[in-house]
XYZ file of N, CA and C in Angstrom:
351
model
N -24.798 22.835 -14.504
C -24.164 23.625 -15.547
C -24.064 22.753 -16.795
N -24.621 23.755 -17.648
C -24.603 22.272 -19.416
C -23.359 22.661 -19.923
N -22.685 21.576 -21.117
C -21.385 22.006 -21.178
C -21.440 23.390 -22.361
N -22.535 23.835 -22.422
C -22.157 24.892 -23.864
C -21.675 26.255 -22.732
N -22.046 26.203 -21.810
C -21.389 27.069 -20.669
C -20.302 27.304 -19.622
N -19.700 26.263 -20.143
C -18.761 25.549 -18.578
C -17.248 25.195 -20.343
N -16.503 26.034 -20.308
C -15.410 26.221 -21.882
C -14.422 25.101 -20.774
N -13.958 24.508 -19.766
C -13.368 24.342 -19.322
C -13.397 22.320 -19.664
N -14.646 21.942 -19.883
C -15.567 20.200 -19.825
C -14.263 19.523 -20.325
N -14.691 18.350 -19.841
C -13.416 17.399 -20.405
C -14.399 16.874 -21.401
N -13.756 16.472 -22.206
C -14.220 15.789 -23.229
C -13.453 14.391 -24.176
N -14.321 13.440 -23.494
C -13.545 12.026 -24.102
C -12.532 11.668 -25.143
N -13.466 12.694 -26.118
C -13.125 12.347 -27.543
C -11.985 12.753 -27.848
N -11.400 13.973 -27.238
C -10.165 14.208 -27.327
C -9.100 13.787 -26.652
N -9.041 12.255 -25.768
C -8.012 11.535 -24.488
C -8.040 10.487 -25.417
N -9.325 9.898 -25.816
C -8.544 8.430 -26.774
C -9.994 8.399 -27.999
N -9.981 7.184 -28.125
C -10.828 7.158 -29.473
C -12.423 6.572 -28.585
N -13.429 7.015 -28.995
C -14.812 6.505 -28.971
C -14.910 5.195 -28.761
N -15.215 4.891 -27.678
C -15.710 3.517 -28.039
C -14.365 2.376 -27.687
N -12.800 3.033 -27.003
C -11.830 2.036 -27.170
C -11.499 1.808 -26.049
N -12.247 2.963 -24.776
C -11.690 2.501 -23.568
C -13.093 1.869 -22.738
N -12.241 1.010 -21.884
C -13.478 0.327 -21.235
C -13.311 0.520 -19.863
N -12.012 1.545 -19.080
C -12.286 1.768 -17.739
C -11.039 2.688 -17.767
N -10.527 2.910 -16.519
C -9.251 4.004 -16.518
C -7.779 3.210 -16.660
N -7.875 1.940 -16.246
C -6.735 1.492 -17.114
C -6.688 1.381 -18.227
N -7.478 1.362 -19.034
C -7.572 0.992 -20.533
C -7.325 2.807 -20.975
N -7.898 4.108 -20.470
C -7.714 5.587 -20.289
C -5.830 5.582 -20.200
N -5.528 5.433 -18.756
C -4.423 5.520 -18.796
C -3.236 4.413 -19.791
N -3.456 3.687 -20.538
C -2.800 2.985 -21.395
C -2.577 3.867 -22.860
N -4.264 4.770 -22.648
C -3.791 5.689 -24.102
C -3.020 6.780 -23.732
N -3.094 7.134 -22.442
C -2.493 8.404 -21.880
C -1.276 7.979 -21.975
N -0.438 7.179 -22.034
C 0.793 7.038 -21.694
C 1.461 6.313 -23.316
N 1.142 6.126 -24.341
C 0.955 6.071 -25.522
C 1.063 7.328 -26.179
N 0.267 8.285 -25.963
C 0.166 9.615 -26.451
C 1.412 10.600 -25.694
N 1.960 10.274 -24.824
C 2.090 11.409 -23.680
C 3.445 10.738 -22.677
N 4.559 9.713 -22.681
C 4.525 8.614 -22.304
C 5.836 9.517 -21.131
N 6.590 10.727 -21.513
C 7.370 11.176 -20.525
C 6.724 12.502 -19.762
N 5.332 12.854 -20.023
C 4.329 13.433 -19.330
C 4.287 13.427 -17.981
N 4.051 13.896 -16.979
C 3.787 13.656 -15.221
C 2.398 12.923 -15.451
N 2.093 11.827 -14.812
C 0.558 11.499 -14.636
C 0.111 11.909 -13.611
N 1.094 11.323 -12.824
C 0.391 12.053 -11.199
C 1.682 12.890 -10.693
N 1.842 13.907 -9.598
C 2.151 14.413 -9.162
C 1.778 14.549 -7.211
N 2.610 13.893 -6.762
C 2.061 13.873 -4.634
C 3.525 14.185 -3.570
N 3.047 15.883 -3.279
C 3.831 15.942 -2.193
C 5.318 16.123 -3.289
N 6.848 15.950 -3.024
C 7.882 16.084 -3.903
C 8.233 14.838 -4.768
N 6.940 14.356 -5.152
C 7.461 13.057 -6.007
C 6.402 13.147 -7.680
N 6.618 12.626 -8.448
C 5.843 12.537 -9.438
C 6.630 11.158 -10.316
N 5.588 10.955 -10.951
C 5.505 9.706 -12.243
C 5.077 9.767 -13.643
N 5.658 9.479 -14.688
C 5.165 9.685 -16.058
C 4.269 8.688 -15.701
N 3.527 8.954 -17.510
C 1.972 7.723 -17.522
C 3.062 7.120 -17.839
N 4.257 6.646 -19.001
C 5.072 5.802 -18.967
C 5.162 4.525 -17.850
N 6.131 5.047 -16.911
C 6.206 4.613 -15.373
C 5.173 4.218 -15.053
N 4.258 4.647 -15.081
C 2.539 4.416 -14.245
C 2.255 3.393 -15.438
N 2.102 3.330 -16.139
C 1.639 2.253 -16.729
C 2.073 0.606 -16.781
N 3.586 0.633 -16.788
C 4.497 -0.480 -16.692
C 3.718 -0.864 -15.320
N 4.093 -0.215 -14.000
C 4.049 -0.173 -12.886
C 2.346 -0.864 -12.572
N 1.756 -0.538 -12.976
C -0.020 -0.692 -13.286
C 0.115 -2.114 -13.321
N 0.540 -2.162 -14.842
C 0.226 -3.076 -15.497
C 1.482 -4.540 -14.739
N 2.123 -4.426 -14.111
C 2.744 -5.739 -13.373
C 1.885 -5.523 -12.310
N 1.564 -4.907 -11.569
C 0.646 -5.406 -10.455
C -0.540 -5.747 -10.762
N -1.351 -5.961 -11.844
C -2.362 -5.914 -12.007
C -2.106 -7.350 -12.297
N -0.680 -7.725 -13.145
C -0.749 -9.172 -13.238
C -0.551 -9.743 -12.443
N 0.195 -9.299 -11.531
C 0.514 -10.212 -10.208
C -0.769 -10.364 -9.225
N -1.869 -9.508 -8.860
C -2.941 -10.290 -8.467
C -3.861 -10.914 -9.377
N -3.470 -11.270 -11.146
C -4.196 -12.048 -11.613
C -3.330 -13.133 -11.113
N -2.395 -13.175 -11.435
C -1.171 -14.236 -10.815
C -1.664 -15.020 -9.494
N -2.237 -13.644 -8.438
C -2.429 -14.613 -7.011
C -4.218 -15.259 -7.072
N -4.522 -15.008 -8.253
C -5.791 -15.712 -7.900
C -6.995 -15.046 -8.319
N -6.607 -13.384 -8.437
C -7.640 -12.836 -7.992
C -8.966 -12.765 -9.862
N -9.899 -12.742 -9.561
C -10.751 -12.634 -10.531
C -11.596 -11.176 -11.042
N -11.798 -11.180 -12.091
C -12.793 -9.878 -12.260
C -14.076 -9.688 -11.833
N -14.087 -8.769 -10.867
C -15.068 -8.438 -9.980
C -14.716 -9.021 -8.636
N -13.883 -9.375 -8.519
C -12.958 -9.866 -6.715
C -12.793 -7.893 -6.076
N -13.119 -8.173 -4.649
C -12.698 -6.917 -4.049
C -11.596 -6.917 -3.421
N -10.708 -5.791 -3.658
C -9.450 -5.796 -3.166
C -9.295 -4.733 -2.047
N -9.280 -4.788 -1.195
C -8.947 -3.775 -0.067
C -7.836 -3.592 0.579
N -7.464 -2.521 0.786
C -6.093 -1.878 0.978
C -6.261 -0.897 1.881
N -5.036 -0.755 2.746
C -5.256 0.296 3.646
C -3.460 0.931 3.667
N -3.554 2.274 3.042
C -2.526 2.955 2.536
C -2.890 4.368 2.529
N -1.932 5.060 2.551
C -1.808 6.242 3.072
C -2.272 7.012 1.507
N -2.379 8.137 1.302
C -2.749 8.984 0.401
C -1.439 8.773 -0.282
N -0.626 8.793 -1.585
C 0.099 8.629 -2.294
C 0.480 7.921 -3.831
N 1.199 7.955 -4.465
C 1.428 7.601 -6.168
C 1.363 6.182 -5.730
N 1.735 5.411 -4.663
C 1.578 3.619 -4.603
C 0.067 3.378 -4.647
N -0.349 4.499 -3.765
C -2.164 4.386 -3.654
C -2.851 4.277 -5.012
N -2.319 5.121 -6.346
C -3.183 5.249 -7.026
C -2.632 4.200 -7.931
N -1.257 3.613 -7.929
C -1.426 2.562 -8.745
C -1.979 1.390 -7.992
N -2.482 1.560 -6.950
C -3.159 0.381 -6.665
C -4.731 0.210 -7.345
N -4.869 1.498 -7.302
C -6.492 1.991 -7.986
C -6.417 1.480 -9.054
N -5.740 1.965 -9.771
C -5.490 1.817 -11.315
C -5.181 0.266 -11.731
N -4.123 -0.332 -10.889
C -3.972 -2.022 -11.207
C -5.152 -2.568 -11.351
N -6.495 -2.622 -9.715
C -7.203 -3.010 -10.009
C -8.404 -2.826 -10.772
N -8.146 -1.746 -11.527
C -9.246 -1.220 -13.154
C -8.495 -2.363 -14.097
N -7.477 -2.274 -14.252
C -6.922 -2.897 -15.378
C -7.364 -4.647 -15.120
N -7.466 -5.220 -14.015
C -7.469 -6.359 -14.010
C -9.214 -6.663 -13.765
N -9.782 -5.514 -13.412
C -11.011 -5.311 -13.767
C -11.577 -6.089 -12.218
N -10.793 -5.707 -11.034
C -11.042 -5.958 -9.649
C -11.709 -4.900 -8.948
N -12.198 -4.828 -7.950
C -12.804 -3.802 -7.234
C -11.812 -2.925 -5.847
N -11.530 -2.032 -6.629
C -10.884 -1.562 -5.271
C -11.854 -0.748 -3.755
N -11.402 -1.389 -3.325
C -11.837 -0.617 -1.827
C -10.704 -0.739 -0.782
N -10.568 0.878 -0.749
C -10.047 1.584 -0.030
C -10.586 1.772 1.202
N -9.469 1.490 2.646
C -9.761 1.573 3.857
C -9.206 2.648 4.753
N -10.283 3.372 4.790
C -10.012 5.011 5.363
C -8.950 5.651 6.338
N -7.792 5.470 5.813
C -6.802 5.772 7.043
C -6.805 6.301 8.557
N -7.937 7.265 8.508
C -8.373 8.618 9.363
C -8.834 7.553 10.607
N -9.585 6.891 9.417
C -11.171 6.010 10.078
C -10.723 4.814 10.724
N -9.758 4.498 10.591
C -9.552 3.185 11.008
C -8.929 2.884 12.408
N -9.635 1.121 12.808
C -9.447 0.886 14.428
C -9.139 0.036 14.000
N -8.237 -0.752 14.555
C -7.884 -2.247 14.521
C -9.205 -2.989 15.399
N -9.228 -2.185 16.538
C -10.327 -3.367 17.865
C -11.452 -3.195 17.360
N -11.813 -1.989 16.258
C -13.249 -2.284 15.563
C -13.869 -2.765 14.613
N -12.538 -3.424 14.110
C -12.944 -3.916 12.586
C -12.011 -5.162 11.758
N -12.861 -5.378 11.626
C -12.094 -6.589 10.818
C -12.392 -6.862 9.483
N -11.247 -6.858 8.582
C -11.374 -7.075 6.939
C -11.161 -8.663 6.772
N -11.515 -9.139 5.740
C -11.284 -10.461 5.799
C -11.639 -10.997 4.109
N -11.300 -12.278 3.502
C -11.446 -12.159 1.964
C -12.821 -13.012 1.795
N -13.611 -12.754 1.554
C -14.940 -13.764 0.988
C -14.431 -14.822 0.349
């Protein structure tokens, strides 16, 4: 579907400026700037402004620059569907880490083993 058909398209240009974001933390930093007592996310009976989500982001993101971690380090986590989940996503955009997520459903302890390179 091209967007001259689809009235619904997101479109960049209208979330922040051309050219100023470089991933979804840098997205959600304008979102919460523009918008800051807004819901960002919403899970189950809980919700968070981008406000909140951003502060929140942005200390965890320092605290695994804090523990070491580097840009382009993979971070893996194994957490349930929820608003902690996605600021974990989001921390590691901002610190420009790789998140990988470990499939709750999917997971065996006796079959697998995570471990840090």
């Amino acid at each position: 579907m091209n967007q001259s058909t689809h009235t619904n398209s997101f479109r960049a240009e209208e979330y922040f400026t051309p050219g100023a974001a470089k991933n979804l933390g840098d997205l959600l930093s304008a979102s919460a700037a523009r918008d800051p007592q807004k819901a960002a996310i919403a899970f189950e009976d809980r919700s968070i402004s981008y406000e909140s989500l951003e502060q929140a982001t942005t200390r965890l993101a320092q605290w695994f620059v804090q523990q070491g971690c580097k840009p382009g380090d993979r971070i893996a986590f194994y957490w349930p569907n929820s608003i902690e989940t996605a600021e974990l996503y989001l921390a590691c955009f901002k610190a420009g880490l790789i998140a990988v997520p470990v499939n709750v459903r999917r997971w065996q302890a006796s079959e697998s083993v995570i471990h840090r390179e």
